[in-house]
Coordinates of C-alpha atoms in Angstrom, one line a residue:
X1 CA -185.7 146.0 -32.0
X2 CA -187.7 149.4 -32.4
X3 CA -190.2 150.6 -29.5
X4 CA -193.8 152.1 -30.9
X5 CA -196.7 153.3 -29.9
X6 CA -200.2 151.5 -30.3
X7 CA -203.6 153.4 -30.7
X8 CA -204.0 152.5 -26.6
X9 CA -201.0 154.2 -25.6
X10 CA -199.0 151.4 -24.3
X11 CA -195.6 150.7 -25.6
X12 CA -194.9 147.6 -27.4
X13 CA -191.5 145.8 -28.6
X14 CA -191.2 144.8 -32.0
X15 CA -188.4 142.8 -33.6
X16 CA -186.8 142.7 -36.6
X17 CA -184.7 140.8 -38.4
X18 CA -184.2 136.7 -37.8
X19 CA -186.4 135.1 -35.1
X20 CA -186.2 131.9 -33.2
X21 CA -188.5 129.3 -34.3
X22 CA -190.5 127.0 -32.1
X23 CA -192.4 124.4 -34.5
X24 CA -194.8 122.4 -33.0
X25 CA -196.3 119.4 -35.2
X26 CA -199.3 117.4 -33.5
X27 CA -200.0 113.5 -34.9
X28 CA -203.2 112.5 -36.8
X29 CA -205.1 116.0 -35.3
X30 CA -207.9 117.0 -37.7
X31 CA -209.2 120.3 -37.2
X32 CA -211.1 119.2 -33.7
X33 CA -210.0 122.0 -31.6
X34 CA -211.9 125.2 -30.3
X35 CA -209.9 127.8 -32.6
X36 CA -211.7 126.1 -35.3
X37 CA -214.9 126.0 -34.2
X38 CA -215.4 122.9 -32.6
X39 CA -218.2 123.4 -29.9
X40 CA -217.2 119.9 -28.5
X41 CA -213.1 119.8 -27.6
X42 CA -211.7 121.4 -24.8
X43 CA -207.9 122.9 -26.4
X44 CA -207.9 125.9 -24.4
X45 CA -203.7 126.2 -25.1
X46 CA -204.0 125.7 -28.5
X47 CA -207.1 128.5 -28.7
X48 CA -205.1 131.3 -27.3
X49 CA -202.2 130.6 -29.1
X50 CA -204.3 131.2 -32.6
X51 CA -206.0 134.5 -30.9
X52 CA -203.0 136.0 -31.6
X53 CA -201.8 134.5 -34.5
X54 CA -202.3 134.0 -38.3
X55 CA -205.1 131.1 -38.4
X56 CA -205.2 128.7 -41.7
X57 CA -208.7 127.8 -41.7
X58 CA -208.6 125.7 -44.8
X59 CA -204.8 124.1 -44.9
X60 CA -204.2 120.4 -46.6
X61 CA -201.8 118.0 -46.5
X62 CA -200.0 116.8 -49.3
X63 CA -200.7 112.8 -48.4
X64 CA -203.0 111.6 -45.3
X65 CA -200.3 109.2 -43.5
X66 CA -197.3 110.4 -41.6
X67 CA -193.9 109.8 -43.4
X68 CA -194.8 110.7 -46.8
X69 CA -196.9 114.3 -45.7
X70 CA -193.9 115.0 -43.2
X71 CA -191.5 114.6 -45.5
X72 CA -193.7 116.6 -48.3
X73 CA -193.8 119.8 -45.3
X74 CA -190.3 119.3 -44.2
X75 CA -189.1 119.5 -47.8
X76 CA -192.0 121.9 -49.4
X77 CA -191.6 118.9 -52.1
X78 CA -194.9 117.4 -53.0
X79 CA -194.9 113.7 -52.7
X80 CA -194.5 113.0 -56.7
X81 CA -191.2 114.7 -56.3
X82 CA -190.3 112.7 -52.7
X83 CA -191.1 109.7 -54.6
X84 CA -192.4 108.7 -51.1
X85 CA -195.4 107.2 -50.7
X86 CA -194.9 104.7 -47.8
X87 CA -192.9 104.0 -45.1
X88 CA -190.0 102.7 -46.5
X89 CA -187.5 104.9 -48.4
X90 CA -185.1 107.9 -47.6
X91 CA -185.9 110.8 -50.1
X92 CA -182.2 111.8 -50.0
X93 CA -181.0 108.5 -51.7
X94 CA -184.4 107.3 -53.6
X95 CA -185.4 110.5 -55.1
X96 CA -183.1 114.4 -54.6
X97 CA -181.1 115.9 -52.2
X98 CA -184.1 117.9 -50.8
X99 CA -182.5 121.0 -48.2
X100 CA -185.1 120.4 -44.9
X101 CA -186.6 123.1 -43.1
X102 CA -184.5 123.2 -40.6
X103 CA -181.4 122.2 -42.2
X104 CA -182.1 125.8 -44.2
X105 CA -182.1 127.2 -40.4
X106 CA -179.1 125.4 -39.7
X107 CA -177.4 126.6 -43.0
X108 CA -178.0 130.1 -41.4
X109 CA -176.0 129.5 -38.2
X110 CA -179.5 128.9 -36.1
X111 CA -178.9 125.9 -33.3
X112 CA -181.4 123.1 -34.3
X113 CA -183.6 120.4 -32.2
X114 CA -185.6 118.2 -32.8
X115 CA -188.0 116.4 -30.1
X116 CA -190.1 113.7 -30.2
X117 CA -191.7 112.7 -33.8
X118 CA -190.9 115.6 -36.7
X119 CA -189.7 113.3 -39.6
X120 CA -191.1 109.8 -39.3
X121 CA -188.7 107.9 -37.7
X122 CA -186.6 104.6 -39.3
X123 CA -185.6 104.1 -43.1
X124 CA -187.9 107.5 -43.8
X125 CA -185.7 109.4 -42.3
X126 CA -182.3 107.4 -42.6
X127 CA -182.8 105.9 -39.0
X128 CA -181.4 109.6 -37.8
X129 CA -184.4 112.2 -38.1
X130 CA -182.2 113.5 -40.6
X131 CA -179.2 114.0 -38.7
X132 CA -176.9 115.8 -39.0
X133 CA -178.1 117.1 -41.9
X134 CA -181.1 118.6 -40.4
X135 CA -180.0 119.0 -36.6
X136 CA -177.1 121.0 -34.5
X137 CA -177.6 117.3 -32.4
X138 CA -179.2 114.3 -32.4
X139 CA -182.8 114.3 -32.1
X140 CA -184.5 113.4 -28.5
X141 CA -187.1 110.3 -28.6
X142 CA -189.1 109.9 -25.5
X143 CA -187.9 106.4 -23.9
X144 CA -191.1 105.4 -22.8
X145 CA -192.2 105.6 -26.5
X146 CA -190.9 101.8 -27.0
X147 CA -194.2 100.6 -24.7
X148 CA -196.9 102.4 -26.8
X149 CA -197.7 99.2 -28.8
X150 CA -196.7 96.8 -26.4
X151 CA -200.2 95.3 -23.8
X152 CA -200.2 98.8 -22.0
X153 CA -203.8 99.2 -21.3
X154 CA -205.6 97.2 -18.7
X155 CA -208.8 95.5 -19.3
X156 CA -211.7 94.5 -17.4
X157 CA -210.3 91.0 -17.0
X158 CA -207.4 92.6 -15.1
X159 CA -205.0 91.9 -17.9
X160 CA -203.1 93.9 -20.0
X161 CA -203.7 94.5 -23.9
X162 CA -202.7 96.0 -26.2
X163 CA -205.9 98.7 -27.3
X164 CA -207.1 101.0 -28.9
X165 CA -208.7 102.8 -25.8
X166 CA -206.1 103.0 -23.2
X167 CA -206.7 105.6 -20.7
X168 CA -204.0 105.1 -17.8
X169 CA -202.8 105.4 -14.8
X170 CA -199.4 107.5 -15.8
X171 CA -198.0 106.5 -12.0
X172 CA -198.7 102.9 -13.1
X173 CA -196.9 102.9 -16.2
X174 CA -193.3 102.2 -16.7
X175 CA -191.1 104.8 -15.7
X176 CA -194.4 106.8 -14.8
X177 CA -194.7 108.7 -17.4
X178 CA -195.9 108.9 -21.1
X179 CA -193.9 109.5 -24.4
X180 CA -195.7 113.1 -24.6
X181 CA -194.9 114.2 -21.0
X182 CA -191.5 113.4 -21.5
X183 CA -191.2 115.0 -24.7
X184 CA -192.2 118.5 -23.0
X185 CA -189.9 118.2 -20.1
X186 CA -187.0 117.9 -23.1
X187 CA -188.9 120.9 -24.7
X188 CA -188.7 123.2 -21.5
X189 CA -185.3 122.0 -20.4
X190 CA -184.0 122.8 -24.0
X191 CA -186.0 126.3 -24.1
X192 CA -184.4 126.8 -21.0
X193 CA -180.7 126.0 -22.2
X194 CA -181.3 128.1 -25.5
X195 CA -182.4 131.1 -23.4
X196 CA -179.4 131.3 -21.7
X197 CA -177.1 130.9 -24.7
X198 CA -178.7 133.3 -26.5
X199 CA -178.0 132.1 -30.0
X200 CA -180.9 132.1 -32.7
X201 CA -182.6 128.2 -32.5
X202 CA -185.1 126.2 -34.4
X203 CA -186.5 123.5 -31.7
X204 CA -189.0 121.5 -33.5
X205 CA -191.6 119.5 -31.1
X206 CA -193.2 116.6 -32.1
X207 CA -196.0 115.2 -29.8
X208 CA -197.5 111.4 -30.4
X209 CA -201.4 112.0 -29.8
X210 CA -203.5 111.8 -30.8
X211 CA -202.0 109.1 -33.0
X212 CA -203.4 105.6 -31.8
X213 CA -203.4 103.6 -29.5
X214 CA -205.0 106.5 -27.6
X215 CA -202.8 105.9 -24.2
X216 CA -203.4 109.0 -22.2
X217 CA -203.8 110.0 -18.8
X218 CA -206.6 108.6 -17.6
X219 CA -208.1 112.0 -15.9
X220 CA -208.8 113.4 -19.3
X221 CA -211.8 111.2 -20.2
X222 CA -213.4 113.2 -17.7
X223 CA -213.7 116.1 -20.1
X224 CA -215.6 114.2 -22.1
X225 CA -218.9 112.7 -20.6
X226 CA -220.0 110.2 -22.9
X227 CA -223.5 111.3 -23.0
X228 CA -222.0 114.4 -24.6
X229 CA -220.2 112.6 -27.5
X230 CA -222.4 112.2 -30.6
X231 CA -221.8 110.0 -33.5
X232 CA -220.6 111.2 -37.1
X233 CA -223.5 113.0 -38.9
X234 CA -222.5 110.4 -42.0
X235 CA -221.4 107.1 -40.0
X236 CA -222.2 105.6 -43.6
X237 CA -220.1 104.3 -46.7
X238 CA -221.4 106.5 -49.7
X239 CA -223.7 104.9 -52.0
X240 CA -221.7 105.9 -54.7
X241 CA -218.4 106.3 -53.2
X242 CA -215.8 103.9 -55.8
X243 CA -214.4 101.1 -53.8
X244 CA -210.8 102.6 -54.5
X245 CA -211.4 105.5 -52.4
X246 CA -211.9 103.6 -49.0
X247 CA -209.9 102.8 -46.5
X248 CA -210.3 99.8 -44.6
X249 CA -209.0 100.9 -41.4
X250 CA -206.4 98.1 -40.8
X251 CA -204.4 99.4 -38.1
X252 CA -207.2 100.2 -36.2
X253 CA -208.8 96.7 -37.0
X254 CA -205.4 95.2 -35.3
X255 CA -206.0 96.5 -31.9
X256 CA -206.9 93.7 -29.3
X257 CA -210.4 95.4 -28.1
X258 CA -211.1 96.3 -32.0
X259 CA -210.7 92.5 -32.9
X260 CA -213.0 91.2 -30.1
X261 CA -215.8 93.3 -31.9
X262 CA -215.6 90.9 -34.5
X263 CA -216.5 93.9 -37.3
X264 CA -216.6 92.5 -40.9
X265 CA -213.8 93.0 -43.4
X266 CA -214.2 96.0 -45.5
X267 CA -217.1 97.7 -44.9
X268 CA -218.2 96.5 -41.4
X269 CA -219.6 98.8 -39.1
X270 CA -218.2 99.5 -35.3
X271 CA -221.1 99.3 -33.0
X272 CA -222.1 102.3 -32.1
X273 CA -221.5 102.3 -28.6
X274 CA -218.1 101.5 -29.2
X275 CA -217.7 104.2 -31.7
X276 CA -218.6 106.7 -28.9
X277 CA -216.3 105.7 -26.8
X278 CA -213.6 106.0 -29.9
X279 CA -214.6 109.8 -30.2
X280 CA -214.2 109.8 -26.7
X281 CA -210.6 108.7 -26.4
X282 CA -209.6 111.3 -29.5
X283 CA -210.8 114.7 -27.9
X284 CA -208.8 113.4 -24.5
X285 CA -205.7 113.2 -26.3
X286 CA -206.0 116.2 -28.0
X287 CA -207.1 118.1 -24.8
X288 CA -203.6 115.7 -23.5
X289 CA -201.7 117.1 -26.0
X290 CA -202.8 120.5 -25.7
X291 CA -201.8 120.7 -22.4
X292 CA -197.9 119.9 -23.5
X293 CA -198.4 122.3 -26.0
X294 CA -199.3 125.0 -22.7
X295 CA -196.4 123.7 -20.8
X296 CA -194.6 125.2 -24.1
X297 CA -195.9 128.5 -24.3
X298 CA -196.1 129.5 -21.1
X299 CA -192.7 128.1 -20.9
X300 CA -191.7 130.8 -23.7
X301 CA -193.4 134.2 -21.8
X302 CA -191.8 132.6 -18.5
X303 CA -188.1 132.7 -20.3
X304 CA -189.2 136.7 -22.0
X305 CA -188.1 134.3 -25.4
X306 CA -191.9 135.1 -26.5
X307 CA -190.7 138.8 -28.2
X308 CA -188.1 137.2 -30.4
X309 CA -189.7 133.4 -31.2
X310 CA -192.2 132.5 -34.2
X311 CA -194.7 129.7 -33.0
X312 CA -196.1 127.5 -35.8
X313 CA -198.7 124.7 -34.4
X314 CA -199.9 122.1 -37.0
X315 CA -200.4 118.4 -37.7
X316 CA -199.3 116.3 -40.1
X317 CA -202.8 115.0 -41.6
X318 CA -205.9 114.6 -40.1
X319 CA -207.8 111.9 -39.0
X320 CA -211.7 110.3 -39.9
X321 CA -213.7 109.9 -36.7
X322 CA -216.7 107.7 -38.1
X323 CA -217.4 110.2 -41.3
X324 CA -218.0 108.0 -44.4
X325 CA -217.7 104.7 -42.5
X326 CA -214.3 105.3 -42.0
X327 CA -212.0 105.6 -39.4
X328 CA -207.9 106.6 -39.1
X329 CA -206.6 108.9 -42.1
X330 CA -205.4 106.9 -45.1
X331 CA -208.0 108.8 -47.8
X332 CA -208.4 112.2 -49.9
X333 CA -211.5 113.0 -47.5
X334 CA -211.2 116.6 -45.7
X335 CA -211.2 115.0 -42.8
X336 CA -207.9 113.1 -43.2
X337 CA -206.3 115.4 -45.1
X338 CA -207.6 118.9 -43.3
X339 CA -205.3 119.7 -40.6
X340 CA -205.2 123.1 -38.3
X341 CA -202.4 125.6 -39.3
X342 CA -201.4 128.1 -37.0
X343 CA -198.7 130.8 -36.9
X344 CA -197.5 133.3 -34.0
X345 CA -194.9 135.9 -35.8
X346 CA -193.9 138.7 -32.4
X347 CA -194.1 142.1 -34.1
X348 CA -196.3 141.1 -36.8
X349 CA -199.5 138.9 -35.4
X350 CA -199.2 140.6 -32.1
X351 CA -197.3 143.2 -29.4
X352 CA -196.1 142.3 -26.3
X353 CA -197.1 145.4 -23.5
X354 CA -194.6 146.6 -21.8
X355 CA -197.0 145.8 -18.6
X356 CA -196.3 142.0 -18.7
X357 CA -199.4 141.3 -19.9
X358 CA -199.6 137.7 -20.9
X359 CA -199.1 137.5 -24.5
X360 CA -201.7 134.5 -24.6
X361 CA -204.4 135.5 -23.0
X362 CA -208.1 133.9 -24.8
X363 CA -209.5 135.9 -27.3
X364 CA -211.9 134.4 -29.8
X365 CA -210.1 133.1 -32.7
X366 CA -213.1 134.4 -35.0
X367 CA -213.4 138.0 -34.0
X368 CA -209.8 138.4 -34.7
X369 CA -208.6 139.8 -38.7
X370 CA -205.7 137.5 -39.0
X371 CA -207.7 134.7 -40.3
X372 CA -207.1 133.1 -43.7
X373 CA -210.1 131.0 -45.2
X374 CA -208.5 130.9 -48.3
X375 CA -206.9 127.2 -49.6
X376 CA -203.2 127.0 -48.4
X377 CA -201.1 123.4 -48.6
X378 CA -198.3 122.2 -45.9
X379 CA -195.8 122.7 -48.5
X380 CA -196.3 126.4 -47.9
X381 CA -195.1 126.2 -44.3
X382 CA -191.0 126.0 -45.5
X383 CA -191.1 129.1 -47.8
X384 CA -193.6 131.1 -45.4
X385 CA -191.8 130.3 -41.9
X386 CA -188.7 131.3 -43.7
X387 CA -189.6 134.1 -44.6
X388 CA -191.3 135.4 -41.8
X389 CA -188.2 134.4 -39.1
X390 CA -185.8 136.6 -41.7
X391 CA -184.0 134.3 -43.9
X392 CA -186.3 135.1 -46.9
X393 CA -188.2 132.3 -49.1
X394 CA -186.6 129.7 -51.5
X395 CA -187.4 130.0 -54.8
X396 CA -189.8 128.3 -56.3
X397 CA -188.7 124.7 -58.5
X398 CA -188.8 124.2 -61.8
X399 CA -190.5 121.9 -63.3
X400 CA -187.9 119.3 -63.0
X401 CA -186.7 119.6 -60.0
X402 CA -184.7 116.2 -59.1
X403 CA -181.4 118.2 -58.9
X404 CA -182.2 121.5 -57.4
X405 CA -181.3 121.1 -53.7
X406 CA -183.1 124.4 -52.7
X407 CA -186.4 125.0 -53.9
X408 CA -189.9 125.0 -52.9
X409 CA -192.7 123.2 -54.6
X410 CA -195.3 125.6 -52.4
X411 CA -196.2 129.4 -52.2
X412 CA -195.1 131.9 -49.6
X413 CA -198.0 133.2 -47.9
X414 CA -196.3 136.3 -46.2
X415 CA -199.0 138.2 -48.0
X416 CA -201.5 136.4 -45.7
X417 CA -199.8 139.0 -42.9
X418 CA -199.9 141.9 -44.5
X419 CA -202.8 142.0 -46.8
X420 CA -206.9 141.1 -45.1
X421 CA -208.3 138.6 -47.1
X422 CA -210.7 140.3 -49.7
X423 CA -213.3 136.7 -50.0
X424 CA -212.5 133.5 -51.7
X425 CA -210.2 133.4 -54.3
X426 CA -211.7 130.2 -56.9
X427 CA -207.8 130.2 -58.1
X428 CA -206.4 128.9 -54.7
X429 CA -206.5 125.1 -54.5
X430 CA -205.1 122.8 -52.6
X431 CA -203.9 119.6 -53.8
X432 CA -203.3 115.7 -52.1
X433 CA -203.0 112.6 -53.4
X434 CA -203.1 108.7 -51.8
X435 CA -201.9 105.6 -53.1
X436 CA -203.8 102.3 -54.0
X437 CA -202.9 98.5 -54.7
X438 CA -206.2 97.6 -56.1
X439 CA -209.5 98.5 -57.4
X440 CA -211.2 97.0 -54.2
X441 CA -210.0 97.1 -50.4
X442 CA -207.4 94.9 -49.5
X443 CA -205.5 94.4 -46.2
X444 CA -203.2 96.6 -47.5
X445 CA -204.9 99.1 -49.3
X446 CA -204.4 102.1 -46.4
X447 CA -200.7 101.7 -46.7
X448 CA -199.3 100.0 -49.8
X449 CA -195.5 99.5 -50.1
X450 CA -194.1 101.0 -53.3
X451 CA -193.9 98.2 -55.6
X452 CA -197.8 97.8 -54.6
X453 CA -199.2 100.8 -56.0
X454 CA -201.5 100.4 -59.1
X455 CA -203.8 103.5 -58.6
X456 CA -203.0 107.1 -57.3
X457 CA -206.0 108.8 -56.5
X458 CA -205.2 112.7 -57.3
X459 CA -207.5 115.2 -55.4
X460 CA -208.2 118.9 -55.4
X461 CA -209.7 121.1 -53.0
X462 CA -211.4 124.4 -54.3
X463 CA -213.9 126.5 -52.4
X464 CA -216.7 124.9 -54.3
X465 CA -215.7 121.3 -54.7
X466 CA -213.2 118.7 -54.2
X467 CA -212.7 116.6 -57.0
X468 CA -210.6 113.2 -57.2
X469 CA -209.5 111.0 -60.2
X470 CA -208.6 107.4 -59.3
X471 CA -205.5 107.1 -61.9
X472 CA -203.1 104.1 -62.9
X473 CA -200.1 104.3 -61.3
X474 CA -196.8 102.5 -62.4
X475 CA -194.6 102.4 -59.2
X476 CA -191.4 101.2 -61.5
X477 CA -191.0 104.6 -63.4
X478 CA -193.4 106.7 -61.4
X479 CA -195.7 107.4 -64.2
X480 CA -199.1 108.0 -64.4
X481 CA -201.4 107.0 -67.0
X482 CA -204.2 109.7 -67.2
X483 CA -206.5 107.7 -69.8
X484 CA -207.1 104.7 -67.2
X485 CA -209.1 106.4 -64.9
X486 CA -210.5 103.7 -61.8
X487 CA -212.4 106.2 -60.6
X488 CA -214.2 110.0 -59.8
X489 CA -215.3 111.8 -57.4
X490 CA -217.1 115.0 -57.9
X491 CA -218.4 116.7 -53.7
X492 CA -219.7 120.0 -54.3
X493 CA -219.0 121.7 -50.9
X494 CA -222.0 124.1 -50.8
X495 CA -224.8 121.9 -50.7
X496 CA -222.5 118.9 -49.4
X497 CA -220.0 120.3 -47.3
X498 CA -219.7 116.5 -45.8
X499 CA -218.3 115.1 -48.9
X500 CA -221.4 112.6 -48.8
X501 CA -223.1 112.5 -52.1
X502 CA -220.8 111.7 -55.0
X503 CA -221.7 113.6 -58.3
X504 CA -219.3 112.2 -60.3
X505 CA -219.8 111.8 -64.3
X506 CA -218.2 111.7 -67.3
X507 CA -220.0 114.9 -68.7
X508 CA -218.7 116.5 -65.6
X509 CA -215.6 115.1 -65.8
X510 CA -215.0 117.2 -68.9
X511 CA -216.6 120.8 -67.0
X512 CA -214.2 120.7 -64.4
X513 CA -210.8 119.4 -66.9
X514 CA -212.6 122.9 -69.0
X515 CA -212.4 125.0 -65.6
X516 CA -209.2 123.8 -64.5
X517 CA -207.5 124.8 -67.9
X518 CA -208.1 128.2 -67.4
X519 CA -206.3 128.2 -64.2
X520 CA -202.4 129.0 -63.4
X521 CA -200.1 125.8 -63.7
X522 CA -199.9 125.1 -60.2
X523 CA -200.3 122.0 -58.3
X524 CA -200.5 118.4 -60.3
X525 CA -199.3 118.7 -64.0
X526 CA -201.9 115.9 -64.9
X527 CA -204.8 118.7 -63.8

């Protein structure tokens, strides 16, 4: 390490060369959090670890549904290259021989963990997480997790059921504890163990919520008064919104209190009542899960690991809260496939004062400079928390990439640190795609097994616009047909920053293939 000086006088540590990594990935959290401006949700951990840290505002997932866009950010390999769309394939054996963020750590002699839900679990990730490719030991999943779909949640006939809305009584529940609690008490105790062995680590933390069914402590509904919780300012399907692009909600439709509701099959409305309390039940678990994610950081300053570990927060996708008539992810929508990005790097984000001042303190995420409002992807996070822990960047794939072990399909955003963001840059797009067995909704239209898949709806996300094409999709050879479009959608973001009025033409069509020509070849070939 070298001491300095700051402008205050107080001395500060900063270290070079590797650091320790904690990586914390949230489930199905949209950007709902105070950091990002929410007015509404109550994330007070969360909001002072981004006032001193680099803050994506605009960061995308590659797909909106858990194993595919964890297996795109774990591998910086977009999903086109995973060849994963669903649930039900191991990308080692069905597509390359992808290096994993952490196995890159692991490579590098750092001791790595893994806790709770990083890779999807089952066939998605070999029934291992990974291991031992990815991990120095076998990863830790919270026991009580095997209740979370079981008739948990207690209903006003006194019986149990298994719910959407299940606020709890932890004491009452088996074991008394949830899958998140438990996964921080592995956290801390591991953080503990690592700070005595003093050996570089990479502990990645995966927490459940706010991931359905929302079974939480019961206490944190009280955050939320439900004459505070407003409905989605576009609770509406889209006039001109193709039928390709929705998403049914299934999964949500399958819950016991969702089914009594009786809500018509596909475009049905949730009364609204009961989509207040929905609302409800999502900012509780994310204030629920940003309290684990507290127990975490203060755990960090507690051990003095704070100086010498980088902190990465983010989710895996986002999640739709009413918007469009939609709830759950499963679209190309910002709001399913938005997700907060965060990253603490000691030395280079922050100082730590000699005083013992807490290092995480509130400060107002927007009167800080280390904000980024320029377009950034999840397949950025392996070449950029590389980079910035000391063991440099990948380099970036060719464009068949099927054989390259090593390689990352995303950018390295170091620059983001060093350099203040001059205004948008129209170049930087993000891209995401979702997967489609039909024209219309079907019952299995959110998530489509392989051999399903007839349309891949391809989207980009620009400053000014996000623009989709609905294109057929041949799921024996991966191939997609660019002439046999299903669909378009065309949301300039200025005057419709809800993505609510569909512009879509042909003549259009044509301006934006014009624009996008004259970009660098990044991103989808077929754009």
């Amino acid at each position: 390490f070298m001491i300095v000086l700051t402008n205050n006088k107080s001395v500060c540590v900063c270290f070079l060369g590797r650091k320790n990594v904690l990586f914390i990935v949230a489930d199905d959290l949209r950007t709902s959090l105070g950091c990002y401006g929410d007015p509404l949700v109550k994330s007070p951990n969360i909001d002072q670890l981004a006032s001193k840290s680099q803050v994506f505002l605009n960061a995308y997932a590659q797909q909106a549904v858990c194993a595919p866009s964890r297996t795109s950010m774990l591998t910086s390999r977009r999903p086109d290259t995973t060849r994963l769309y669903d649930f039900k394939s191991y990308w080692r054996v069905h597509s390359g021989n992808y290096t994993t963020l952490p196995q890159h750590f692991k490579s590098h002699g750092y001791t790595t963990m893994s806790v709770g839900k990083v890779f999807h679990p089952g066939i998605a990730s070999n029934h291992s997480d990974d291991y031992p490719y990815s991990w120095s030991i076998p990863a830790y999943h919270p026991a009580s997790f095997r209740f979370e779909n079981q008739k948990m949640c207690k209903g006003k006939d006194g019986d149990l059921h298994a719910n959407l809305l299940c606020a709890v009584n932890v004491s009452e529940q088996p074991g008394g504890t949830l899958p998140d609690l438990e996964s921080a008490d592995e956290a801390v105790r591991l953080l503990k163990s690592r700070a005595v062995d003093g050996a570089p680590f990479f502990l990645a933390v995966g927490f459940h919520k706010p991931h359905i069914p929302f079974r939480i402590p019961q206490e944190y509904l009280s955050l939320y008064p439900l004459d505070k919780i407003i409905l989605a300012p576009d609770p509406d399907v889209p006039k001109l919104l193709p039928p390709v692009a929705y998403n049914p909600w299934t999964d949500v439709r399958k819950r016991d209190d969702v089914q009594k509701l009786n809500v018509s099959f596909p475009y049905g409305r949730i009364p609204d009542d009961f989509q207040l309390r929905i609302r409800q039940h999502y900012y509780a678990a994310v204030s629920y899960m940003d309290a684990q994610v507290g127990r975490l950081l203060s755990t960090l300053d507690d051990l003095s690991l704070t100086d010498s570990t980088m902190v990465v927060f983010t989710s895996d996708h986002g999640w739709s809260l009413g918007e469009h008539g939609e709830w759950a992810k499963y679209s190309n929508f910002d709001v399913a496939t938005r997700v907060p990005l965060i990253m603490f790097v000691p030395g280079v984000t922050t100082y730590h004062n000699w005083l013992w001042e807490s290092t995480f303190p509130f400060i107002d995420v927007f009167s800080q400079s280390e904000v980024v409002r320029n377009m950034v992807e999840l397949v950025d996070v392996f070449p950029t928390v590389s980079y910035m822990s000391g063991l440099g960047a990948p380099e970036y794939c060719p464009d068949v990439s099927l054989q390259v072990e090593l390689c990352t399909e995303g950018d390295n955003l170091a620059r983001t640190f060093r350099y203040k963001e001059r205004g948008k840059n129209p170049e930087l797009i993000a891209f995401s795609q979702y997967p489609r067995p039909a024209d219309t909704p079907q019952e299995n239209s959110d998530l489509p097994d392989l051999k399903d898949i007839k349309v891949m709806g391809y989207s980009l996300r620009s400053w000014d616009y996000r623009y989709t094409l609905w294109l057929g999709f041949n799921p024996r050879d991966f191939q997609v047909n660019t002439s046999d479009v299903h669909g378009g959608e065309l949301y300039m973001m200025e005057d419709d920053p809800g993505q609510d009025t569909n512009i879509y033409s042909d003549a259009l069509h044509r301006m934006v293939m014009g624009k996008m020509e004259s970009l660098p070849q990044v991103g989808f070939s077929l754009f």
